[in-house]
Amino acid sequence: MAITDAQNPLLGEATCGTLLQKLQEIWDEVGESDDDRDKMLIQIEQECLDVYKKKVEQAAKSRVQLLEALSDAKIELARLLSALGEKSFAGIPEKTSGTIKEQLAAIAPALEQLWEQKAERVKEFSDVLSQIQKICGEIAGNLNISDAPAVDEADLSLKKLDEYHAKLQELQKEKSGRLHKVLEFVSNVHDLCAVLGMDFFSTITDVHPSLIDSTDVQSKSISNDTLARLATTVLALKEDKKQRLHKLQELTNQLIDLWNLMDTPMEERKLFDHVTCNMLASVDEVAVPGALALDLIEQAEVEVERLDQLKASRMKEIAFRKQTELEEIYARAHVEIDPEAAREKIMSLIDSGNVEPTELLADMDNQISRAKEESLNRMKTDIMQAEVHI
């Protein structure tokens, strides 16, 4: 069974003096010599010195560590104040007197508050820098930025934070302006596609897939590349619109010429009102969906081709009708002509294609006018002669 210190007769409430006295009694009882006693006392004294020396070294080392900790705390305090842009802090004790531990204890609360303030400030910087990074990525066309922006913890001052907020506001303003341009371009593409009868969705998707989303405006691409491609698309569509309108107006003029040439009735002409309605319109005035669709232009081309093929036979019919009118005028005026030769000449001219039908008909109209005038003159002459005979 183990003996406790209280049960040990050699220890009890012992002190160095009582222990030494007890040791002397034991030596007397044992009969230790004076030399042995002196050696043992010297050994005991040396052991005591070693213990004290070790304790002093430990105390000195602890003091150095505490001084280093105090120095590091003051440096950290100064670094935090500098990083946060603060010249002073209310939580820092004015007096730095007292023991080392007291000084450390006095600085500790201020450090805790500044560390918390630093953590909050770092979060604020990270938030604003993330927004800046995101908008810069959108402008550059890089939407896959996953790394968090690096925060310079050496400068977390409010002045620096205000600078970043000002930069963010500029970028947000630029983003808003770019988004407005994008939406304006998309609207132009939509209107132009409608007039041209083109698929708006495929056209705008070819520029950038995000532009098709009408629910989330903020998700639309605002990059330089997207804006440039939108501008190019709008210019191409406007040029296409201009060329199609020019083509349609040319076809309209051809249709009207053919209709006039062949005396096409108004009922037939009205069937192509959707084609001829833009005959005198400018490019900007044409806004009706499908007004310049390719199938409409093809429809006009087919009709022009059909009428052009009928033109020769219709021209002969019209020319012969006018020739009949001319023959009747001459007959009433008792002027002899060769109708068969006249009709053969008309057929020859039309079949050869060497004369414009309009010119031929105009020439025949002139002949009819001269014949009417000549007939009228003959009638006047006959009347005057009849009066003379009376």
CSV table of C-alpha atoms in Angstrom, one decimal:
chain,number,residue,atom,x,y,z
A,1,MET,CA,0.0,0.0,0.0
A,2,ALA,CA,1.4,3.4,-1.0
A,3,ILE,CA,2.3,5.8,1.8
A,4,THR,CA,1.1,9.4,1.4
A,5,ASP,CA,3.2,12.5,2.3
A,6,ALA,CA,1.1,13.0,5.4
A,7,GLN,CA,1.8,9.4,6.6
A,8,ASN,CA,5.6,9.6,5.8
A,9,PRO,CA,7.3,10.3,9.1
A,10,LEU,CA,10.2,11.9,7.3
A,11,LEU,CA,8.0,14.6,5.6
A,12,GLY,CA,4.7,15.6,7.2
A,13,GLU,CA,4.7,19.4,7.6
A,14,ALA,CA,8.4,19.5,6.8
A,15,THR,CA,10.5,22.6,5.8
A,16,CYS,CA,14.1,22.7,4.6
A,17,GLY,CA,15.3,23.4,8.2
A,18,THR,CA,13.3,20.5,9.8
A,19,LEU,CA,14.3,18.1,7.0
A,20,LEU,CA,18.0,19.1,7.5
A,21,GLN,CA,17.7,18.5,11.3
A,22,LYS,CA,16.0,15.1,10.6
A,23,LEU,CA,18.8,14.2,8.2
A,24,GLN,CA,21.4,15.1,11.0
A,25,GLU,CA,19.7,12.9,13.4
A,26,ILE,CA,19.7,10.0,11.0
A,27,TRP,CA,23.4,10.5,10.2
A,28,ASP,CA,24.1,10.6,14.0
A,29,GLU,CA,22.3,7.4,14.4
A,30,VAL,CA,23.9,5.8,11.4
A,31,GLY,CA,27.3,7.1,12.3
A,32,GLU,CA,28.1,9.0,9.1
A,33,SER,CA,31.6,10.6,9.1
A,34,ASP,CA,32.0,14.4,8.9
A,35,ASP,CA,33.6,14.1,5.4
A,36,ASP,CA,30.6,12.1,4.1
A,37,ARG,CA,28.2,14.5,5.7
A,38,ASP,CA,30.0,17.5,4.1
A,39,LYS,CA,29.9,15.8,0.6
A,40,MET,CA,26.2,15.1,0.9
A,41,LEU,CA,25.4,18.6,2.1
A,42,ILE,CA,27.4,20.0,-0.9
A,43,GLN,CA,25.5,17.7,-3.2
A,44,ILE,CA,22.2,18.8,-1.7
A,45,GLU,CA,23.2,22.5,-2.1
A,46,GLN,CA,24.2,21.9,-5.7
A,47,GLU,CA,20.9,20.2,-6.5
A,48,CYS,CA,19.0,23.0,-4.9
A,49,LEU,CA,21.0,25.5,-7.0
A,50,ASP,CA,20.2,23.5,-10.2
A,51,VAL,CA,16.5,23.6,-9.4
A,52,TYR,CA,16.5,27.3,-8.8
A,53,LYS,CA,18.6,27.9,-11.9
A,54,LYS,CA,16.2,25.9,-14.0
A,55,LYS,CA,13.2,27.8,-12.6
A,56,VAL,CA,14.9,31.1,-13.3
A,57,GLU,CA,15.7,30.1,-16.9
A,58,GLN,CA,12.1,29.0,-17.4
A,59,ALA,CA,10.9,32.3,-15.9
A,60,ALA,CA,13.2,34.3,-18.1
A,61,LYS,CA,12.1,32.4,-21.2
A,62,SER,CA,8.5,33.0,-20.3
A,63,ARG,CA,9.2,36.7,-19.9
A,64,VAL,CA,10.9,36.8,-23.3
A,65,GLN,CA,7.9,35.0,-24.9
A,66,LEU,CA,5.5,37.4,-23.2
A,67,LEU,CA,7.5,40.4,-24.4
A,68,GLU,CA,7.5,39.0,-27.9
A,69,ALA,CA,3.7,38.5,-27.7
A,70,LEU,CA,3.3,42.0,-26.4
A,71,SER,CA,5.5,43.3,-29.3
A,72,ASP,CA,3.6,41.2,-31.8
A,73,ALA,CA,0.3,42.4,-30.4
A,74,LYS,CA,1.4,46.1,-30.8
A,75,ILE,CA,2.6,45.4,-34.3
A,76,GLU,CA,-0.6,43.6,-35.2
A,77,LEU,CA,-2.6,46.5,-33.7
A,78,ALA,CA,-0.6,49.0,-35.8
A,79,ARG,CA,-1.0,46.9,-38.9
A,80,LEU,CA,-4.8,46.5,-38.4
A,81,LEU,CA,-5.2,50.2,-37.9
A,82,SER,CA,-3.1,50.9,-41.0
A,83,ALA,CA,-5.0,48.4,-43.1
A,84,LEU,CA,-8.4,49.7,-42.0
A,85,GLY,CA,-7.2,53.3,-42.6
A,86,GLU,CA,-7.8,54.2,-38.9
A,87,LYS,CA,-5.5,56.7,-37.2
A,88,SER,CA,-6.8,55.7,-33.8
A,89,PHE,CA,-9.2,53.3,-32.1
A,90,ALA,CA,-11.3,53.9,-29.0
A,91,GLY,CA,-10.7,50.5,-27.6
A,92,ILE,CA,-6.9,50.9,-27.3
A,93,PRO,CA,-5.7,51.8,-23.7
A,94,GLU,CA,-4.0,55.1,-23.5
A,95,LYS,CA,-1.5,54.0,-20.8
A,96,THR,CA,0.8,51.1,-21.4
A,97,SER,CA,2.1,50.8,-17.9
A,98,GLY,CA,1.7,47.7,-15.6
A,99,THR,CA,3.0,44.2,-15.9
A,100,ILE,CA,3.5,42.5,-19.2
A,101,LYS,CA,0.4,40.3,-18.7
A,102,GLU,CA,-1.6,43.4,-17.7
A,103,GLN,CA,-0.5,45.2,-20.9
A,104,LEU,CA,-1.4,42.1,-23.0
A,105,ALA,CA,-4.8,41.8,-21.3
A,106,ALA,CA,-5.4,45.5,-22.0
A,107,ILE,CA,-4.6,45.2,-25.7
A,108,ALA,CA,-6.5,41.9,-26.3
A,109,PRO,CA,-10.1,43.4,-26.5
A,110,ALA,CA,-9.0,46.0,-29.0
A,111,LEU,CA,-7.4,43.3,-31.2
A,112,GLU,CA,-10.5,41.2,-31.1
A,113,GLN,CA,-12.7,44.2,-32.2
A,114,LEU,CA,-10.2,45.1,-35.0
A,115,TRP,CA,-10.1,41.5,-36.2
A,116,GLU,CA,-13.9,41.4,-36.4
A,117,GLN,CA,-13.9,44.8,-38.1
A,118,LYS,CA,-11.3,43.5,-40.6
A,119,ALA,CA,-13.3,40.4,-41.3
A,120,GLU,CA,-16.4,42.5,-42.1
A,121,ARG,CA,-14.4,44.9,-44.2
A,122,VAL,CA,-12.8,42.0,-46.2
A,123,LYS,CA,-16.3,40.7,-46.9
A,124,GLU,CA,-17.4,44.1,-48.1
A,125,PHE,CA,-14.4,44.3,-50.4
A,126,SER,CA,-15.0,40.8,-51.6
A,127,ASP,CA,-18.6,41.6,-52.4
A,128,VAL,CA,-17.9,44.7,-54.4
A,129,LEU,CA,-14.9,43.2,-56.2
A,130,SER,CA,-17.0,40.2,-57.1
A,131,GLN,CA,-19.6,42.5,-58.7
A,132,ILE,CA,-16.9,44.4,-60.5
A,133,GLN,CA,-15.4,41.1,-61.7
A,134,LYS,CA,-18.8,39.8,-62.9
A,135,ILE,CA,-19.6,43.0,-64.9
A,136,CYS,CA,-16.1,43.1,-66.4
A,137,GLY,CA,-16.5,39.5,-67.4
A,138,GLU,CA,-19.9,40.2,-69.0
A,139,ILE,CA,-18.3,43.1,-71.0
A,140,ALA,CA,-15.4,40.9,-72.0
A,141,GLY,CA,-17.8,38.1,-72.9
A,142,ASN,CA,-16.4,35.8,-70.2
A,143,LEU,CA,-19.3,34.5,-68.2
A,144,ASN,CA,-17.5,31.5,-66.6
A,145,ILE,CA,-15.5,33.3,-63.9
A,146,SER,CA,-15.5,31.0,-60.8
A,147,ASP,CA,-12.4,32.2,-58.8
A,148,ALA,CA,-13.2,34.7,-56.1
A,149,PRO,CA,-11.4,38.0,-56.5
A,150,ALA,CA,-8.2,38.5,-54.4
A,151,VAL,CA,-8.6,41.2,-51.7
A,152,ASP,CA,-5.6,43.3,-50.8
A,153,GLU,CA,-5.7,43.1,-47.1
A,154,ALA,CA,-3.0,45.7,-46.8
A,155,ASP,CA,-5.4,48.4,-47.7
A,156,LEU,CA,-9.0,47.9,-46.4
A,157,SER,CA,-9.6,51.6,-45.8
A,158,LEU,CA,-13.0,53.2,-46.4
A,159,LYS,CA,-11.4,55.4,-49.0
A,160,LYS,CA,-10.3,52.4,-51.0
A,161,LEU,CA,-13.8,50.8,-50.6
A,162,ASP,CA,-15.4,54.0,-51.8
A,163,GLU,CA,-13.1,53.9,-54.9
A,164,TYR,CA,-14.3,50.4,-55.7
A,165,HIS,CA,-17.9,51.4,-55.1
A,166,ALA,CA,-17.4,54.4,-57.5
A,167,LYS,CA,-15.9,52.0,-60.1
A,168,LEU,CA,-18.8,49.6,-59.6
A,169,GLN,CA,-21.3,52.4,-60.2
A,170,GLU,CA,-19.5,53.3,-63.5
A,171,LEU,CA,-19.5,49.7,-64.6
A,172,GLN,CA,-23.2,49.4,-63.7
A,173,LYS,CA,-24.0,52.5,-65.7
A,174,GLU,CA,-22.0,51.1,-68.6
A,175,LYS,CA,-23.8,47.8,-68.3
A,176,SER,CA,-27.2,49.6,-68.3
A,177,GLY,CA,-26.2,51.5,-71.4
A,178,ARG,CA,-24.9,48.3,-73.2
A,179,LEU,CA,-28.1,46.5,-72.2
A,180,HIS,CA,-30.2,49.3,-73.6
A,181,LYS,CA,-28.2,49.1,-76.9
A,182,VAL,CA,-28.7,45.3,-77.0
A,183,LEU,CA,-32.4,45.5,-76.4
A,184,GLU,CA,-32.7,48.2,-79.1
A,185,PHE,CA,-30.7,46.1,-81.6
A,186,VAL,CA,-32.8,43.0,-80.7
A,187,SER,CA,-36.0,45.1,-81.3
A,188,ASN,CA,-34.6,46.2,-84.7
A,189,VAL,CA,-33.8,42.6,-85.6
A,190,HIS,CA,-37.3,41.6,-84.6
A,191,ASP,CA,-39.0,44.3,-86.7
A,192,LEU,CA,-36.8,43.7,-89.7
A,193,CYS,CA,-37.3,39.9,-89.6
A,194,ALA,CA,-41.0,40.5,-89.4
A,195,VAL,CA,-41.0,42.7,-92.5
A,196,LEU,CA,-38.7,40.3,-94.4
A,197,GLY,CA,-40.7,37.2,-93.3
A,198,MET,CA,-37.6,35.7,-91.7
A,199,ASP,CA,-37.3,33.6,-88.5
A,200,PHE,CA,-36.4,36.0,-85.7
A,201,PHE,CA,-35.5,33.3,-83.2
A,202,SER,CA,-32.9,31.5,-85.4
A,203,THR,CA,-31.6,34.9,-86.5
A,204,ILE,CA,-31.0,36.3,-83.0
A,205,THR,CA,-29.8,32.9,-81.7
A,206,ASP,CA,-27.1,32.9,-84.3
A,207,VAL,CA,-25.8,36.2,-82.7
A,208,HIS,CA,-25.9,34.9,-79.1
A,209,PRO,CA,-28.2,32.3,-77.5
A,210,SER,CA,-28.9,34.5,-74.4
A,211,LEU,CA,-30.6,37.1,-76.6
A,212,ILE,CA,-33.6,34.8,-77.1
A,213,ASP,CA,-34.5,34.8,-73.3
A,214,SER,CA,-37.3,37.4,-72.9
A,215,THR,CA,-37.9,36.6,-69.2
A,216,ASP,CA,-34.5,37.5,-67.8
A,217,VAL,CA,-33.2,40.8,-69.3
A,218,GLN,CA,-30.1,40.9,-67.1
A,219,SER,CA,-28.9,37.5,-68.5
A,220,LYS,CA,-28.5,38.9,-72.0
A,221,SER,CA,-25.0,39.1,-73.3
A,222,ILE,CA,-23.6,42.7,-73.4
A,223,SER,CA,-20.1,41.9,-74.7
A,224,ASN,CA,-18.3,43.9,-77.3
A,225,ASP,CA,-18.5,40.9,-79.6
A,226,THR,CA,-22.3,40.6,-79.1
A,227,LEU,CA,-22.9,44.3,-79.8
A,228,ALA,CA,-20.7,44.2,-82.9
A,229,ARG,CA,-22.5,41.1,-84.2
A,230,LEU,CA,-25.9,42.7,-83.5
A,231,ALA,CA,-24.9,45.9,-85.3
A,232,THR,CA,-23.6,43.8,-88.3
A,233,THR,CA,-26.9,41.8,-88.3
A,234,VAL,CA,-29.0,44.9,-88.3
A,235,LEU,CA,-27.0,46.4,-91.1
A,236,ALA,CA,-27.3,43.2,-93.1
A,237,LEU,CA,-31.0,43.0,-92.6
A,238,LYS,CA,-31.5,46.7,-93.5
A,239,GLU,CA,-29.5,46.2,-96.7
A,240,ASP,CA,-31.5,43.1,-97.4
A,241,LYS,CA,-34.7,45.1,-96.8
A,242,LYS,CA,-33.5,47.9,-99.1
A,243,GLN,CA,-32.7,45.4,-101.9
A,244,ARG,CA,-35.9,43.5,-101.6
A,245,LEU,CA,-37.9,46.8,-101.7
A,246,HIS,CA,-36.1,47.8,-104.8
A,247,LYS,CA,-36.7,44.4,-106.4
A,248,LEU,CA,-40.4,44.5,-105.4
A,249,GLN,CA,-40.8,48.1,-106.8
A,250,GLU,CA,-39.2,47.0,-110.0
A,251,LEU,CA,-41.6,44.1,-110.3
A,252,THR,CA,-44.5,46.4,-109.4
A,253,ASN,CA,-43.5,48.8,-112.2
A,254,GLN,CA,-43.3,45.8,-114.6
A,255,LEU,CA,-46.7,44.6,-113.5
A,256,ILE,CA,-48.3,48.0,-114.0
A,257,ASP,CA,-46.7,48.4,-117.4
A,258,LEU,CA,-48.0,44.9,-118.4
A,259,TRP,CA,-51.4,45.6,-117.0
A,260,ASN,CA,-51.7,48.9,-118.8
A,261,LEU,CA,-50.3,47.3,-121.9
A,262,MET,CA,-52.8,44.5,-121.9
A,263,ASP,CA,-55.7,46.5,-120.4
A,264,THR,CA,-55.9,44.2,-117.5
A,265,PRO,CA,-59.2,44.8,-115.6
A,266,MET,CA,-59.1,46.3,-112.1
A,267,GLU,CA,-60.5,43.1,-110.5
A,268,GLU,CA,-57.3,41.2,-111.5
A,269,ARG,CA,-55.0,44.1,-110.5
A,270,LYS,CA,-56.5,44.2,-107.0
A,271,LEU,CA,-55.4,40.7,-106.4
A,272,PHE,CA,-51.9,42.1,-106.2
A,273,ASP,CA,-52.6,45.1,-104.0
A,274,HIS,CA,-50.4,43.6,-101.3
A,275,VAL,CA,-47.5,43.8,-103.8
A,276,THR,CA,-48.2,47.2,-105.3
A,277,CYS,CA,-49.0,49.0,-102.1
A,278,ASN,CA,-45.4,49.8,-101.5
A,279,MET,CA,-44.7,51.0,-105.0
A,280,LEU,CA,-43.8,54.6,-103.8
A,281,ALA,CA,-42.8,53.8,-100.2
A,282,SER,CA,-39.4,54.6,-98.8
A,283,VAL,CA,-37.4,51.9,-96.9
A,284,ASP,CA,-38.3,53.3,-93.5
A,285,GLU,CA,-42.0,53.5,-94.4
A,286,VAL,CA,-42.3,49.7,-95.0
A,287,ALA,CA,-43.2,48.2,-91.7
A,288,VAL,CA,-46.0,45.7,-92.3
A,289,PRO,CA,-45.0,42.1,-91.3
A,290,GLY,CA,-44.3,40.0,-94.4
A,291,ALA,CA,-44.4,43.0,-96.7
A,292,LEU,CA,-41.0,42.0,-98.2
A,293,ALA,CA,-41.1,38.3,-97.7
A,294,LEU,CA,-39.4,36.2,-100.3
A,295,ASP,CA,-42.5,34.3,-101.2
A,296,LEU,CA,-44.3,37.6,-101.9
A,297,ILE,CA,-41.5,38.7,-104.2
A,298,GLU,CA,-41.5,35.2,-105.9
A,299,GLN,CA,-45.3,35.6,-106.4
A,300,ALA,CA,-44.7,38.9,-108.1
A,301,GLU,CA,-41.9,37.4,-110.3
A,302,VAL,CA,-44.2,34.5,-111.3
A,303,GLU,CA,-46.9,36.9,-112.3
A,304,VAL,CA,-44.6,39.1,-114.3
A,305,GLU,CA,-43.2,36.0,-116.0
A,306,ARG,CA,-46.8,34.8,-116.7
A,307,LEU,CA,-47.9,38.2,-118.1
A,308,ASP,CA,-44.7,38.5,-120.1
A,309,GLN,CA,-45.5,35.2,-121.8
A,310,LEU,CA,-49.1,36.4,-122.6
A,311,LYS,CA,-47.9,39.7,-123.7
A,312,ALA,CA,-47.2,38.7,-127.4
A,313,SER,CA,-50.6,37.2,-127.9
A,314,ARG,CA,-52.4,40.0,-126.1
A,315,MET,CA,-50.4,42.6,-128.0
A,316,LYS,CA,-51.6,41.1,-131.2
A,317,GLU,CA,-55.2,41.1,-129.9
A,318,ILE,CA,-55.0,44.7,-128.8
A,319,ALA,CA,-53.1,45.8,-131.9
A,320,PHE,CA,-55.7,44.1,-134.2
A,321,ARG,CA,-58.5,45.7,-132.2
A,322,LYS,CA,-56.9,49.1,-132.8
A,323,GLN,CA,-56.3,48.2,-136.4
A,324,THR,CA,-60.0,47.4,-136.8
A,325,GLU,CA,-60.8,50.8,-135.3
A,326,LEU,CA,-58.5,52.4,-137.7
A,327,GLU,CA,-60.0,50.5,-140.7
A,328,GLU,CA,-63.5,51.6,-139.6
A,329,ILE,CA,-62.4,55.2,-139.4
A,330,TYR,CA,-60.9,55.0,-142.9
A,331,ALA,CA,-64.0,53.2,-144.2
A,332,ARG,CA,-66.3,56.0,-142.9
A,333,ALA,CA,-64.0,58.5,-144.6
A,334,HIS,CA,-64.1,56.4,-147.8
A,335,VAL,CA,-60.3,55.9,-147.7
A,336,GLU,CA,-59.0,52.7,-149.2
A,337,ILE,CA,-56.3,50.8,-147.3
A,338,ASP,CA,-54.8,47.3,-147.4
A,339,PRO,CA,-56.0,45.8,-144.1
A,340,GLU,CA,-54.3,42.4,-144.7
A,341,ALA,CA,-50.9,44.0,-145.3
A,342,ALA,CA,-51.3,46.1,-142.2
A,343,ARG,CA,-52.1,43.1,-140.1
A,344,GLU,CA,-49.2,41.1,-141.4
A,345,LYS,CA,-46.9,44.0,-140.6
A,346,ILE,CA,-48.2,44.1,-137.0
A,347,MET,CA,-47.7,40.4,-136.5
A,348,SER,CA,-44.2,40.6,-138.0
A,349,LEU,CA,-43.2,43.4,-135.7
A,350,ILE,CA,-44.5,41.7,-132.6
A,351,ASP,CA,-43.0,38.3,-133.4
A,352,SER,CA,-39.6,39.8,-134.2
A,353,GLY,CA,-39.3,41.6,-130.8
A,354,ASN,CA,-37.5,44.5,-132.4
A,355,VAL,CA,-40.2,47.0,-131.2
A,356,GLU,CA,-41.5,47.8,-127.8
A,357,PRO,CA,-45.2,46.9,-127.6
A,358,THR,CA,-45.9,50.3,-125.9
A,359,GLU,CA,-44.3,52.1,-128.8
A,360,LEU,CA,-46.2,50.0,-131.3
A,361,LEU,CA,-49.5,50.8,-129.6
A,362,ALA,CA,-48.6,54.4,-129.2
A,363,ASP,CA,-47.9,54.6,-132.9
A,364,MET,CA,-51.2,53.0,-133.7
A,365,ASP,CA,-53.0,55.5,-131.4
A,366,ASN,CA,-51.3,58.3,-133.3
A,367,GLN,CA,-52.5,56.7,-136.6
A,368,ILE,CA,-56.0,56.6,-135.2
A,369,SER,CA,-55.8,60.2,-134.2
A,370,ARG,CA,-54.6,61.3,-137.6
A,371,ALA,CA,-57.2,59.1,-139.3
A,372,LYS,CA,-60.0,60.7,-137.2
A,373,GLU,CA,-58.6,64.2,-138.0
A,374,GLU,CA,-58.4,63.3,-141.7
A,375,SER,CA,-61.9,61.9,-141.7
A,376,LEU,CA,-63.2,65.0,-140.0
A,377,ASN,CA,-61.5,67.2,-142.6
A,378,ARG,CA,-63.0,65.1,-145.5
A,379,MET,CA,-66.5,65.4,-143.9
A,380,LYS,CA,-66.1,69.2,-143.8
A,381,THR,CA,-64.9,69.3,-147.4
A,382,ASP,CA,-67.9,67.2,-148.5
A,383,ILE,CA,-70.3,69.5,-146.7
A,384,MET,CA,-68.8,72.6,-148.3
A,385,GLN,CA,-69.0,71.1,-151.8
A,386,ALA,CA,-72.6,70.1,-151.2
A,387,GLU,CA,-73.5,73.6,-150.2
A,388,VAL,CA,-71.8,75.0,-153.3
A,389,HIS,CA,-73.9,72.7,-155.6
A,390,ILE,CA,-77.1,73.8,-153.9
